[in-house]
PDB file of C-alpha atoms in Angstrom:
ATOM      1  CA  UNK A  62     -19.510 -23.719  -9.810  1.00 90.00           C
ATOM      2  CA  UNK A  63     -16.834 -21.946  -7.761  1.00 95.00           C
ATOM      3  CA  UNK A  64     -15.201 -23.744  -4.851  1.00 97.00           C
ATOM      4  CA  UNK A  65     -13.914 -21.663  -1.948  1.00 98.00           C
ATOM      5  CA  UNK A  66     -11.814 -23.079   0.885  1.00 98.00           C
ATOM      6  CA  UNK A  67     -11.620 -21.141   4.141  1.00 98.00           C
ATOM      7  CA  UNK A  68      -8.655 -22.042   6.334  1.00 98.00           C
ATOM      8  CA  UNK A  69      -8.488 -20.347   9.712  1.00 98.00           C
ATOM      9  CA  UNK A  70      -7.369 -20.613  13.310  1.00 98.00           C
ATOM     10  CA  UNK A  71      -9.455 -19.409  16.250  1.00 98.00           C
ATOM     11  CA  UNK A  72      -7.963 -19.288  19.720  1.00 96.00           C
ATOM     12  CA  UNK A  73     -11.043 -18.404  21.777  1.00 96.00           C
ATOM     13  CA  UNK A  74     -13.958 -18.803  19.348  1.00 97.00           C
ATOM     14  CA  UNK A  75     -14.322 -15.194  18.197  1.00 98.00           C
ATOM     15  CA  UNK A  76     -12.461 -15.726  14.926  1.00 98.00           C
ATOM     16  CA  UNK A  77     -14.540 -18.873  14.316  1.00 98.00           C
ATOM     17  CA  UNK A  78     -17.665 -16.722  14.713  1.00 98.00           C
ATOM     18  CA  UNK A  79     -16.324 -14.365  12.034  1.00 98.00           C
ATOM     19  CA  UNK A  80     -15.556 -17.374   9.803  1.00 98.00           C
ATOM     20  CA  UNK A  81     -19.182 -18.505  10.160  1.00 98.00           C
ATOM     21  CA  UNK A  82     -20.416 -15.075   9.039  1.00 98.00           C
ATOM     22  CA  UNK A  83     -18.072 -15.052   6.035  1.00 98.00           C
ATOM     23  CA  UNK A  84     -19.233 -18.585   5.157  1.00 98.00           C
ATOM     24  CA  UNK A  85     -22.864 -17.464   5.379  1.00 98.00           C
ATOM     25  CA  UNK A  86     -22.180 -14.781   2.786  1.00 98.00           C
ATOM     26  CA  UNK A  87     -20.341 -17.248   0.565  1.00 98.00           C
ATOM     27  CA  UNK A  88     -23.242 -19.709   0.593  1.00 97.00           C
ATOM     28  CA  UNK A  89     -25.776 -16.996  -0.223  1.00 98.00           C
ATOM     29  CA  UNK A  90     -24.320 -16.804  -3.733  1.00 97.00           C
ATOM     30  CA  UNK A  91     -25.675 -19.733  -5.723  1.00 95.00           C
ATOM     31  CA  UNK A  92     -23.133 -21.897  -7.466  1.00 95.00           C
ATOM     32  CA  UNK A  93     -20.596 -21.582  -4.648  1.00 97.00           C
ATOM     33  CA  UNK A  94     -19.261 -24.575  -2.764  1.00 97.00           C
ATOM     34  CA  UNK A  95     -17.637 -23.784   0.581  1.00 98.00           C
ATOM     35  CA  UNK A  96     -15.142 -25.916   2.471  1.00 98.00           C
ATOM     36  CA  UNK A  97     -14.405 -24.752   6.020  1.00 98.00           C
ATOM     37  CA  UNK A  98     -11.011 -25.952   7.236  1.00 98.00           C
ATOM     38  CA  UNK A  99     -10.219 -25.019  10.840  1.00 98.00           C
ATOM     39  CA  UNK A 100      -6.599 -25.242  11.945  1.00 98.00           C
ATOM     40  CA  UNK A 101      -6.451 -27.165  15.220  1.00 98.00           C
ATOM     41  CA  UNK A 102      -4.863 -26.015  18.493  1.00 98.00           C
ATOM     42  CA  UNK A 103      -1.592 -27.678  17.447  1.00 98.00           C
ATOM     43  CA  UNK A 104      -1.490 -25.803  14.129  1.00 98.00           C
ATOM     44  CA  UNK A 105      -2.426 -28.794  11.998  1.00 98.00           C
ATOM     45  CA  UNK A 106      -4.877 -29.569   9.217  1.00 97.00           C
ATOM     46  CA  UNK A 107      -6.049 -33.041   8.227  1.00 95.00           C
ATOM     47  CA  UNK A 108      -4.357 -34.342   5.063  1.00 95.00           C
ATOM     48  CA  UNK A 109      -7.639 -34.103   3.135  1.00 97.00           C
ATOM     49  CA  UNK A 110      -7.707 -30.334   3.770  1.00 98.00           C
ATOM     50  CA  UNK A 111      -4.535 -29.934   1.703  1.00 98.00           C
ATOM     51  CA  UNK A 112      -6.238 -31.722  -1.193  1.00 98.00           C
ATOM     52  CA  UNK A 113      -9.250 -29.405  -0.895  1.00 98.00           C
ATOM     53  CA  UNK A 114      -6.980 -26.339  -0.882  1.00 98.00           C
ATOM     54  CA  UNK A 115      -5.257 -27.543  -4.056  1.00 97.00           C
ATOM     55  CA  UNK A 116      -8.524 -27.891  -6.004  1.00 97.00           C
ATOM     56  CA  UNK A 117     -10.280 -24.780  -4.675  1.00 97.00           C
ATOM     57  CA  UNK A 118     -10.804 -21.759  -6.925  1.00 96.00           C
ATOM     58  CA  UNK A 119     -10.270 -19.447  -3.962  1.00 97.00           C
ATOM     59  CA  UNK A 120      -8.722 -19.573  -0.501  1.00 98.00           C
ATOM     60  CA  UNK A 121      -9.710 -17.383   2.438  1.00 98.00           C
ATOM     61  CA  UNK A 122      -7.252 -17.059   5.319  1.00 99.00           C
ATOM     62  CA  UNK A 123      -8.395 -16.243   8.859  1.00 98.00           C
ATOM     63  CA  UNK A 124      -6.525 -15.758  12.109  1.00 98.00           C
ATOM     64  CA  UNK A 125      -6.745 -13.757  15.289  1.00 98.00           C
ATOM     65  CA  UNK A 126      -4.136 -11.043  15.636  1.00 97.00           C
ATOM     66  CA  UNK A 127      -1.824 -11.798  18.542  1.00 96.00           C
ATOM     67  CA  UNK A 128       1.158  -9.559  19.282  1.00 94.00           C
ATOM     68  CA  UNK A 129       0.847  -7.750  15.902  1.00 93.00           C
ATOM     69  CA  UNK A 130       0.614 -10.849  13.710  1.00 96.00           C
ATOM     70  CA  UNK A 131      -1.279 -14.072  13.078  1.00 98.00           C
ATOM     71  CA  UNK A 132      -1.378 -16.842  15.665  1.00 98.00           C
ATOM     72  CA  UNK A 133       1.511 -19.300  15.740  1.00 98.00           C
ATOM     73  CA  UNK A 134      -0.942 -21.996  14.635  1.00 98.00           C
ATOM     74  CA  UNK A 135      -1.693 -20.026  11.459  1.00 98.00           C
ATOM     75  CA  UNK A 136       2.038 -19.432  10.902  1.00 98.00           C
ATOM     76  CA  UNK A 137       2.644 -23.173  11.205  1.00 98.00           C
ATOM     77  CA  UNK A 138       0.046 -23.726   8.476  1.00 98.00           C
ATOM     78  CA  UNK A 139       1.663 -20.989   6.359  1.00 98.00           C
ATOM     79  CA  UNK A 140       5.081 -22.609   6.704  1.00 98.00           C
ATOM     80  CA  UNK A 141       3.609 -25.995   5.811  1.00 98.00           C
ATOM     81  CA  UNK A 142       2.172 -24.457   2.634  1.00 98.00           C
ATOM     82  CA  UNK A 143       5.688 -24.496   1.167  1.00 97.00           C
ATOM     83  CA  UNK A 144       4.881 -27.954  -0.211  1.00 96.00           C
ATOM     84  CA  UNK A 145       2.012 -26.728  -2.453  1.00 97.00           C
ATOM     85  CA  UNK A 146       4.112 -23.592  -3.136  1.00 97.00           C
ATOM     86  CA  UNK A 147       6.949 -25.668  -4.608  1.00 96.00           C
ATOM     87  CA  UNK A 148       4.499 -27.251  -7.063  1.00 96.00           C
ATOM     88  CA  UNK A 149       2.644 -23.971  -7.803  1.00 97.00           C
ATOM     89  CA  UNK A 150      -0.609 -25.653  -6.724  1.00 97.00           C
ATOM     90  CA  UNK A 151      -2.213 -22.407  -5.528  1.00 98.00           C
ATOM     91  CA  UNK A 152      -1.091 -20.212  -8.421  1.00 97.00           C
ATOM     92  CA  UNK A 153      -3.796 -17.935  -9.881  1.00 97.00           C
ATOM     93  CA  UNK A 154      -6.329 -18.702  -7.146  1.00 97.00           C
ATOM     94  CA  UNK A 155      -8.304 -15.893  -5.537  1.00 98.00           C
ATOM     95  CA  UNK A 156      -7.240 -15.119  -1.956  1.00 98.00           C
ATOM     96  CA  UNK A 157      -8.746 -13.013   0.818  1.00 98.00           C
ATOM     97  CA  UNK A 158      -8.255 -12.676   4.545  1.00 98.00           C
ATOM     98  CA  UNK A 159      -9.809 -11.734   7.857  1.00 98.00           C
ATOM     99  CA  UNK A 160      -8.626 -11.138  11.386  1.00 98.00           C
ATOM    100  CA  UNK A 161     -10.005 -10.377  14.828  1.00 98.00           C
ATOM    101  CA  UNK A 162      -8.311  -8.823  17.846  1.00 96.00           C
ATOM    102  CA  UNK A 163      -9.225  -7.359  21.223  1.00 95.00           C
ATOM    103  CA  UNK A 164      -8.366  -3.762  20.357  1.00 93.00           C
ATOM    104  CA  UNK A 165      -9.873  -1.457  17.760  1.00 88.00           C
ATOM    105  CA  UNK A 166      -6.554  -1.309  15.910  1.00 85.00           C
ATOM    106  CA  UNK A 167      -4.534  -4.050  17.561  1.00 81.00           C
ATOM    107  CA  UNK A 168      -2.168  -4.110  14.565  1.00 92.00           C
ATOM    108  CA  UNK A 169      -4.707  -6.080  12.545  1.00 95.00           C
ATOM    109  CA  UNK A 170      -3.273  -4.639   9.339  1.00 96.00           C
ATOM    110  CA  UNK A 171      -0.001  -6.476  10.067  1.00 97.00           C
ATOM    111  CA  UNK A 172      -1.897  -9.769  10.087  1.00 98.00           C
ATOM    112  CA  UNK A 173      -3.716  -8.970   6.847  1.00 98.00           C
ATOM    113  CA  UNK A 174      -0.413  -7.904   5.305  1.00 98.00           C
ATOM    114  CA  UNK A 175       1.090 -11.254   6.334  1.00 98.00           C
ATOM    115  CA  UNK A 176      -1.815 -13.063   4.654  1.00 98.00           C
ATOM    116  CA  UNK A 177      -1.525 -10.900   1.539  1.00 98.00           C
ATOM    117  CA  UNK A 178       2.169 -11.666   1.198  1.00 98.00           C
ATOM    118  CA  UNK A 179       1.516 -15.371   1.748  1.00 98.00           C
ATOM    119  CA  UNK A 180      -1.015 -15.263  -1.111  1.00 98.00           C
ATOM    120  CA  UNK A 181       1.539 -13.511  -3.309  1.00 98.00           C
ATOM    121  CA  UNK A 182       4.181 -16.129  -2.501  1.00 98.00           C
ATOM    122  CA  UNK A 183       1.711 -18.599  -3.971  1.00 98.00           C
ATOM    123  CA  UNK A 184       1.075 -16.483  -7.073  1.00 98.00           C
ATOM    124  CA  UNK A 185      -2.490 -15.645  -6.075  1.00 98.00           C
ATOM    125  CA  UNK A 186      -4.895 -12.792  -6.779  1.00 97.00           C
ATOM    126  CA  UNK A 187      -5.886 -10.835  -3.625  1.00 98.00           C
ATOM    127  CA  UNK A 188      -9.475  -9.689  -2.991  1.00 98.00           C
ATOM    128  CA  UNK A 189      -9.940  -6.607  -0.823  1.00 97.00           C
ATOM    129  CA  UNK A 190     -13.090  -5.419   0.903  1.00 97.00           C
ATOM    130  CA  UNK A 191     -14.591  -3.448  -1.965  1.00 96.00           C
ATOM    131  CA  UNK A 192     -16.777  -1.407   0.399  1.00 96.00           C
ATOM    132  CA  UNK A 193     -16.614   2.054   1.825  1.00 95.00           C
ATOM    133  CA  UNK A 194     -15.992   2.572   5.534  1.00 94.00           C
ATOM    134  CA  UNK A 195     -18.619   3.991   7.866  1.00 94.00           C
ATOM    135  CA  UNK A 196     -16.639   7.080   8.789  1.00 93.00           C
ATOM    136  CA  UNK A 197     -19.115   9.890   9.355  1.00 95.00           C
ATOM    137  CA  UNK A 198     -19.987  11.525  12.681  1.00 95.00           C
ATOM    138  CA  UNK A 199     -23.286   9.646  12.649  1.00 96.00           C
ATOM    139  CA  UNK A 200     -21.600   6.247  12.214  1.00 95.00           C
ATOM    140  CA  UNK A 201     -21.839   3.697  15.026  1.00 93.00           C
ATOM    141  CA  UNK A 202     -20.084   0.417  15.831  1.00 91.00           C
ATOM    142  CA  UNK A 203     -23.125  -1.384  14.420  1.00 94.00           C
ATOM    143  CA  UNK A 204     -22.598   0.037  10.915  1.00 95.00           C
ATOM    144  CA  UNK A 205     -21.066  -1.959   8.084  1.00 95.00           C
ATOM    145  CA  UNK A 206     -17.274  -1.625   7.856  1.00 94.00           C
ATOM    146  CA  UNK A 207     -16.990   0.674  10.854  1.00 94.00           C
ATOM    147  CA  UNK A 208     -13.486  -0.705  11.502  1.00 93.00           C
ATOM    148  CA  UNK A 209     -12.661   0.586   7.987  1.00 93.00           C
ATOM    149  CA  UNK A 210     -10.863  -2.432   6.575  1.00 92.00           C
ATOM    150  CA  UNK A 211      -9.763  -2.052   2.966  1.00 95.00           C
ATOM    151  CA  UNK A 212      -7.288  -4.853   2.286  1.00 96.00           C
ATOM    152  CA  UNK A 213      -9.282  -7.398   4.290  1.00 98.00           C
ATOM    153  CA  UNK A 214     -11.882  -7.910   6.989  1.00 98.00           C
ATOM    154  CA  UNK A 215     -11.139  -6.594  10.480  1.00 97.00           C
ATOM    155  CA  UNK A 216     -13.265  -7.299  13.557  1.00 97.00           C
ATOM    156  CA  UNK A 217     -12.980  -6.562  17.275  1.00 96.00           C
ATOM    157  CA  UNK A 218     -13.664  -8.742  20.302  1.00 95.00           C
ATOM    158  CA  UNK A 219     -12.748  -6.999  23.568  1.00 94.00           C
ATOM    159  CA  UNK A 220     -10.482  -9.126  25.775  1.00 94.00           C
ATOM    160  CA  UNK A 221     -13.238  -9.689  28.333  1.00 96.00           C
ATOM    161  CA  UNK A 222     -16.055 -10.304  25.792  1.00 96.00           C
ATOM    162  CA  UNK A 223     -17.560 -13.750  25.416  1.00 96.00           C
ATOM    163  CA  UNK A 224     -18.204 -15.266  21.985  1.00 96.00           C
ATOM    164  CA  UNK A 225     -21.873 -14.407  22.512  1.00 96.00           C
ATOM    165  CA  UNK A 226     -20.980 -10.716  22.999  1.00 96.00           C
ATOM    166  CA  UNK A 227     -18.452 -10.131  20.231  1.00 96.00           C
ATOM    167  CA  UNK A 228     -17.830  -9.384  17.481  1.00 97.00           C
ATOM    168  CA  UNK A 229     -20.763  -6.996  17.168  1.00 95.00           C
ATOM    169  CA  UNK A 230     -23.600  -7.504  14.695  1.00 96.00           C
ATOM    170  CA  UNK A 231     -22.343  -4.742  12.360  1.00 96.00           C
ATOM    171  CA  UNK A 232     -18.988  -6.500  12.054  1.00 97.00           C
ATOM    172  CA  UNK A 233     -20.670  -9.848  11.409  1.00 98.00           C
ATOM    173  CA  UNK A 234     -22.795  -8.201   8.721  1.00 98.00           C
ATOM    174  CA  UNK A 235     -19.598  -6.791   7.211  1.00 97.00           C
ATOM    175  CA  UNK A 236     -18.184 -10.340   7.263  1.00 98.00           C
ATOM    176  CA  UNK A 237     -21.285 -11.696   5.522  1.00 98.00           C
ATOM    177  CA  UNK A 238     -21.064  -9.046   2.799  1.00 98.00           C
ATOM    178  CA  UNK A 239     -17.358  -9.749   2.380  1.00 98.00           C
ATOM    179  CA  UNK A 240     -18.185 -13.429   1.877  1.00 98.00           C
ATOM    180  CA  UNK A 241     -20.691 -12.487  -0.812  1.00 98.00           C
ATOM    181  CA  UNK A 242     -18.091 -10.355  -2.579  1.00 98.00           C
ATOM    182  CA  UNK A 243     -15.536 -13.158  -2.576  1.00 98.00           C
ATOM    183  CA  UNK A 244     -18.101 -15.657  -3.913  1.00 98.00           C
ATOM    184  CA  UNK A 245     -19.216 -13.292  -6.676  1.00 97.00           C
ATOM    185  CA  UNK A 246     -15.634 -12.700  -7.773  1.00 97.00           C
ATOM    186  CA  UNK A 247     -14.852 -16.419  -7.571  1.00 95.00           C
ATOM    187  CA  UNK A 248     -17.810 -17.091  -9.873  1.00 92.00           C
ATOM    188  CA  UNK A 249     -16.400 -14.619 -12.387  1.00 90.00           C
ATOM    189  CA  UNK A 250     -12.827 -15.866 -11.956  1.00 84.00           C
ATOM    190  CA  UNK A 251     -13.763 -19.533 -12.409  1.00 78.00           C
ATOM    191  CA  UNK A 252     -15.294 -18.712 -15.818  1.00 71.00           C
ATOM    192  CA  UNK A 253     -12.062 -17.144 -17.095  1.00 61.00           C
TER     193      UNK A 253
END
């Protein structure tokens, strides 16, 4: 059994929708337990969430990209993770990340880079996408990994799009497949 904890902040609901798709992929791999830990509007987690993070085999970070980085709520969580850092509680766990922003680029890579470096501060092992981008002339926004994330999952929700409208189905399918990949690797990693 591999236990994956997903800790994320969602400002308008779009990032939560991506988290649901990642969680769907995680649960499709038998022998995977998933704990979904949303960061509240004040940047806090319940105390029990910190216990879950300490016993998880893997941790997935999620945040919208605002002004070329994660939300302040996610940063507050990251700063608060100095307590488990000082005890090496997250060392050798698998880590992965996802982000959503209004623009196609929107400096999403900066947010994923922030998450990657946070995982490395904790001594973790980072999981990238492991899938090719849809980058041919025939590719459409509905294709898997059209946004072409490599180091983590990137999705787009235009500024005027409701949660029902965005992210698009191809991006949610990419999220589901990413969840499967993380679960499969966590299964392998937990047997080591």
